[in-house]
CSV table of C-alpha atoms in Angstrom, one decimal:
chain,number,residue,atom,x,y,z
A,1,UNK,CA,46.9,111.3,113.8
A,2,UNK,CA,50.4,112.2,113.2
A,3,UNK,CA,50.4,115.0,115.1
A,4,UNK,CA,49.2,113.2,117.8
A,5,UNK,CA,52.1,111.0,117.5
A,6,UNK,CA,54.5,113.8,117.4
A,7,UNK,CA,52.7,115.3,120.7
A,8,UNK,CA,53.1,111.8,122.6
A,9,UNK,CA,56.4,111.7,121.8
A,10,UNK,CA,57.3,115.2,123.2
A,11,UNK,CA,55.3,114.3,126.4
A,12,UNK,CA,55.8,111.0,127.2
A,13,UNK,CA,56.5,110.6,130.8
A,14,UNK,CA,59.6,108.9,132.5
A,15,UNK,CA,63.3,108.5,131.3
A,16,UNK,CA,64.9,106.5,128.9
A,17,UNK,CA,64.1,103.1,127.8
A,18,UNK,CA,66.4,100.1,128.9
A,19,UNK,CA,69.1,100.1,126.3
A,20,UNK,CA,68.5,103.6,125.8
A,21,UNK,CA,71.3,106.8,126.6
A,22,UNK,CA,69.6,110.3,126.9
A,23,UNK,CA,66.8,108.6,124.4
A,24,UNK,CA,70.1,107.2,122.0
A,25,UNK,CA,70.1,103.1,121.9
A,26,UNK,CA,73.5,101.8,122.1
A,27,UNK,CA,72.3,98.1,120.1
A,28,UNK,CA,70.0,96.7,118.6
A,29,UNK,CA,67.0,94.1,120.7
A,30,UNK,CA,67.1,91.4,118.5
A,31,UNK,CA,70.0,88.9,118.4
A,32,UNK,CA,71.6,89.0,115.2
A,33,UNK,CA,71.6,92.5,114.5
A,34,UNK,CA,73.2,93.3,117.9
A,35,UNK,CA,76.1,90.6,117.4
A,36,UNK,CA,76.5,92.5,113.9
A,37,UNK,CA,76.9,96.2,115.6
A,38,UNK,CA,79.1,94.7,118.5
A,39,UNK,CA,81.5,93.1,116.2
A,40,UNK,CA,81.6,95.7,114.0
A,41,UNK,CA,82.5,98.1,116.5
A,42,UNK,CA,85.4,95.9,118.0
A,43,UNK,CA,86.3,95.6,114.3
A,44,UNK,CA,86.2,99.9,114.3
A,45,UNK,CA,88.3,99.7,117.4
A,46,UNK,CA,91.2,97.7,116.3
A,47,UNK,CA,91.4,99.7,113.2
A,48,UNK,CA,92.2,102.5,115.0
A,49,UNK,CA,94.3,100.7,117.0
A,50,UNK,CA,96.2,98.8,114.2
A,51,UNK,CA,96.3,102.7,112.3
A,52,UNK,CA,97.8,104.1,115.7
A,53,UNK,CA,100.1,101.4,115.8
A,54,UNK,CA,101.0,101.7,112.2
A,55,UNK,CA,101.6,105.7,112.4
A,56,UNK,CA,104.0,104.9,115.6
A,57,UNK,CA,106.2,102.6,113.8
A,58,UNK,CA,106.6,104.3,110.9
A,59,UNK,CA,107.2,107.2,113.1
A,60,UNK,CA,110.1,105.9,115.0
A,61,UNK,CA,111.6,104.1,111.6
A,62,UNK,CA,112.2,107.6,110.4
A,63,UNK,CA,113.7,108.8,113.4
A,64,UNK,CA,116.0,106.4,112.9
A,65,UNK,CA,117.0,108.6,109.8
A,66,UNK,CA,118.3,111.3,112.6
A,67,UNK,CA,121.4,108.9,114.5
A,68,UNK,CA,123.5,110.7,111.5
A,69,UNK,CA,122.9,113.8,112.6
A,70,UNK,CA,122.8,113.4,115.9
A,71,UNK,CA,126.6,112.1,115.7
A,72,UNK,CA,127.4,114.9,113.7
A,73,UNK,CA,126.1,117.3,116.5
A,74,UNK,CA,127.5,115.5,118.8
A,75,UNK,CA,131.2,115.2,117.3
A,76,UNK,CA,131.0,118.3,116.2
A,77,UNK,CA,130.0,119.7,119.4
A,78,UNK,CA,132.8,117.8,121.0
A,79,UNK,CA,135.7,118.7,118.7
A,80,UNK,CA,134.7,122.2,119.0
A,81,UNK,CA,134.9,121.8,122.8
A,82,UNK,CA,138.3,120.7,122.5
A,83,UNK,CA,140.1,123.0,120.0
A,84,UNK,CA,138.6,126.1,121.9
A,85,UNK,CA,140.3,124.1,125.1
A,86,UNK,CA,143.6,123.7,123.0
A,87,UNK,CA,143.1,127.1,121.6
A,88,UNK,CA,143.0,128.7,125.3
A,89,UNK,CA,146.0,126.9,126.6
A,90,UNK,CA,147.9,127.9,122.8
A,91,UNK,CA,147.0,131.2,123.5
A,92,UNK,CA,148.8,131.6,127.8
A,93,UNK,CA,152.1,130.9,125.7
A,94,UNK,CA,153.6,134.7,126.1
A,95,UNK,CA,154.3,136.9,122.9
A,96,UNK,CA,153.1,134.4,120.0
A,97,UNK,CA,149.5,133.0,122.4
A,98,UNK,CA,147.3,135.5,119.5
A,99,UNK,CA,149.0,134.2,116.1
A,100,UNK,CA,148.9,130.7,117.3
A,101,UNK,CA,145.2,130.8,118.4
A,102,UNK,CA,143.5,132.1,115.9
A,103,UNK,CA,144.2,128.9,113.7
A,104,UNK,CA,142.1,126.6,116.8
A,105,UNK,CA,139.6,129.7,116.7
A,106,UNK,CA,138.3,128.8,112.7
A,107,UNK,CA,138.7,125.5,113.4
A,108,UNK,CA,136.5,125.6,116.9
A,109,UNK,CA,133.8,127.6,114.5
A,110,UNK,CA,133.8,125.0,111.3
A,111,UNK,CA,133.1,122.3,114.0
A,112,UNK,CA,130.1,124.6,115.9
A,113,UNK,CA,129.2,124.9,111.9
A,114,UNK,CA,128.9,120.9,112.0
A,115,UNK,CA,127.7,120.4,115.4
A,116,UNK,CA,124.6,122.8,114.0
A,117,UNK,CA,124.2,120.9,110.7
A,118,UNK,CA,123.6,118.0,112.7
A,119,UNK,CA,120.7,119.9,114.2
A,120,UNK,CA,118.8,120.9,111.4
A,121,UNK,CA,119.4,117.6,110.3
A,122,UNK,CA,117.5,116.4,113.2
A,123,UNK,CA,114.7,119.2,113.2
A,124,UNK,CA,113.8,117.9,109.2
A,125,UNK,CA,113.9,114.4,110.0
A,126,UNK,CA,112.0,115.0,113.2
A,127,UNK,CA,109.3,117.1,110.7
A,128,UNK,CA,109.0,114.7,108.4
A,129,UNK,CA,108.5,111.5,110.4
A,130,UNK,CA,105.6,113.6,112.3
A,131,UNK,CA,104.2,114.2,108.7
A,132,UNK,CA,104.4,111.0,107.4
A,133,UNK,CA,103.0,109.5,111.3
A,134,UNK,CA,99.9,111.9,110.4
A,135,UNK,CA,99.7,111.3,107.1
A,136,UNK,CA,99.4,107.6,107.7
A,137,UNK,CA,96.2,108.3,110.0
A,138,UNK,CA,94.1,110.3,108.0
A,139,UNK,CA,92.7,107.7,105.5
A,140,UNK,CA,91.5,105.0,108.0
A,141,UNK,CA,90.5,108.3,110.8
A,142,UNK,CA,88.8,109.5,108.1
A,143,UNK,CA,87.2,106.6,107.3
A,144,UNK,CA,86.0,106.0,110.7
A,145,UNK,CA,85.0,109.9,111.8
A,146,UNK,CA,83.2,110.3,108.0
A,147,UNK,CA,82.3,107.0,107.2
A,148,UNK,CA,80.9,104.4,110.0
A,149,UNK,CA,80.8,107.0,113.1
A,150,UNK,CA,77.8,108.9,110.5
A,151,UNK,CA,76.0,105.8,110.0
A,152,UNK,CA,76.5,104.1,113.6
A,153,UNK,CA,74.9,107.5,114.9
A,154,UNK,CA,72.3,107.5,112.7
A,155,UNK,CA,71.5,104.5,113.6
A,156,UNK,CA,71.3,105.2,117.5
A,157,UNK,CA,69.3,107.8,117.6
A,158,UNK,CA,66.6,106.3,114.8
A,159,UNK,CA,66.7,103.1,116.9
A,160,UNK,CA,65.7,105.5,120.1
A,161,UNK,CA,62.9,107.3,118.6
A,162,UNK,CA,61.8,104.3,117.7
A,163,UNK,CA,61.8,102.2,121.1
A,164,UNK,CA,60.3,105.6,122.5
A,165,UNK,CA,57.3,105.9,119.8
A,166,UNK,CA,56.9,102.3,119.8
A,167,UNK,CA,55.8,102.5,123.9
A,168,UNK,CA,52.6,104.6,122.6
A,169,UNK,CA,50.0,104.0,120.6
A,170,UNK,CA,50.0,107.1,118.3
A,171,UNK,CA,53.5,106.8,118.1
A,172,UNK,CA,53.3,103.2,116.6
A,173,UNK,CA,51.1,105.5,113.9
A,174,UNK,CA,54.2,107.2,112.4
A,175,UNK,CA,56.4,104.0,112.9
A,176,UNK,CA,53.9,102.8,110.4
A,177,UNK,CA,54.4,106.0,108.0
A,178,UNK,CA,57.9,105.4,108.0
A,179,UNK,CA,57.4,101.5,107.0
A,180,UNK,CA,55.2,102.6,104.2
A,181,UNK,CA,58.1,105.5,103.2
A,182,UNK,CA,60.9,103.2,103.9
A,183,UNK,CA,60.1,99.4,103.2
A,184,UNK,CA,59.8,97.4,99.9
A,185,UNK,CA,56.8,97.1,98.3
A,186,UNK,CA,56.9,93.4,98.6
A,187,UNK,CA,57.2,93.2,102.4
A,188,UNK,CA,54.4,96.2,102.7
A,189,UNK,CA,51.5,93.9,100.0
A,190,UNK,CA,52.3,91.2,102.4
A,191,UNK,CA,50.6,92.7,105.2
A,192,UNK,CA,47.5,93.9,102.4
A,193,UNK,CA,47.1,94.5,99.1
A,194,UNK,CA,46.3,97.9,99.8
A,195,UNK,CA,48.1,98.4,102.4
A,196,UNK,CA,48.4,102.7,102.3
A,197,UNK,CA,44.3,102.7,101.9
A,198,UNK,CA,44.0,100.5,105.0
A,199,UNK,CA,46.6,102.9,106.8
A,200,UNK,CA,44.7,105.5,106.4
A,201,UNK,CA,41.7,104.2,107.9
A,202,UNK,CA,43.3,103.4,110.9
A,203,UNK,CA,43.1,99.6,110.3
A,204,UNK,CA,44.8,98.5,114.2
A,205,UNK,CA,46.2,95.4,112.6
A,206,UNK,CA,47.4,96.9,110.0
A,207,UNK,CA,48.9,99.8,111.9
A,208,UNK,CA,50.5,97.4,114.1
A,209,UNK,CA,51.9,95.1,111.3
A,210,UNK,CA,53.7,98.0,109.4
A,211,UNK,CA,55.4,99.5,113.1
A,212,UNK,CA,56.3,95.4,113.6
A,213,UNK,CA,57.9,95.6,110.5
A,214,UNK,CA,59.8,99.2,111.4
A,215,UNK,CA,61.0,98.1,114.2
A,216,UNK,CA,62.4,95.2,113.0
A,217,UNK,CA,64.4,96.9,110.3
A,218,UNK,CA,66.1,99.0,112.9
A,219,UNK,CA,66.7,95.4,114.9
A,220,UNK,CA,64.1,96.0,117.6
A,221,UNK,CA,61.5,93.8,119.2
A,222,UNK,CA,58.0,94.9,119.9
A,223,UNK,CA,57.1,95.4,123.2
A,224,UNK,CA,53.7,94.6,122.5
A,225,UNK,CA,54.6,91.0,121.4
């Protein structure tokens, strides 16, 4: 009888269910489980939007760090502008123009010197606020790619198979295996005492009861009811 189920599920006819993507469900058919995956997943969304956010700001805080250095690139880059200016008019002055431009030379270079410390200045503070920016996203991307995006998945595709077994009738057979795999004992004696003895004899009621019951752990109504 499983088998059969298996086989009916391969080859049932038609495309996906309504609520259904490529045989995935996006949400759950019954009410209060649906309002519980949609606000969950808003919830999921501004997390990664507050954890974006966050990563930004403390991004461009640290930037902030790099003004010093780039006024020291940029004074240094201007003062060396100017003494190699001074040094070039110094040096049209006929006989002594050589000795008295070599002083604005060094000068010129210790300020290129300065204008490039401001650089690197600006290359490590530029490195470290992109570590810190990624840094800051990992935890709660983690979270969200390892943790809830797992689970939400799961749940999607289990929810599909079962809207798709669930349209035919030896499919409702192994929607019933999984309620007497998956289900406390104390919801599965409800249905019967012995409830595994009358699964295996095919009992229709009791079949039906126990794919009821799987379909409403996964949120889903019955289309038989």
């Amino acid at each position: 009888m499983i088998g059969g189920a298996a086989s009916a599920e391969v080859g049932m006819p038609g495309g996906p269910r309504r609520g259904t993507l490529s045989g995935v469900k996006i949400y759950a058919d019954r009410f209060p489980t649906a309002l519980r995956q949609l606000l969950t997943d808003l919830l999921v969304v501004a997390w990664v939007y507050a954890a974006i956010r966050g990563a930004l700001w403390l991004h461009d805080l640290v930037q902030k760090l790099a003004v010093p250095g780039q006024k020291m690139e940029g004074a240094g880059g201007g003062l060396a502008d100017n003494l190699a200016d001074a040094g070039g008019k110094v040096g049209r002055v006929p006989l002594v123009g050589d000795e008295l431009t070599a002083p604005f030379e060094r000068a010129a270079e210790a300020a290129r010197s300065l204008a490039e410390a401001g650089r690197d200045q600006q290359e490590l503070v530029d490195q470290l606020a992109l570590a810190l920016a990624v840094g800051m996203l990992i935890v709660p991307l983690s979270l969200v790619l390892f943790g809830w995006l797992p689970l939400r998945v799961r749940w999607m595709r289990r929810a599909g198979s079962a809207a798709a077994l669930a349209a035919a009738p030896a499919g409702r057979d192994l929607l019933a295996l999984r309620a007497l795999a998956g289900q406390p004992l104390g919801k599965l004696t409800r249905i019967a005492p012995d409830v595994a003895e009358a699964w295996r004899r095919g009992d229709d009621a009791t079949v039906d009861a126990l794919a009821a019951l799987e379909l409403r752990r996964l949120g889903l109504r019955d289309p038989r009811r």
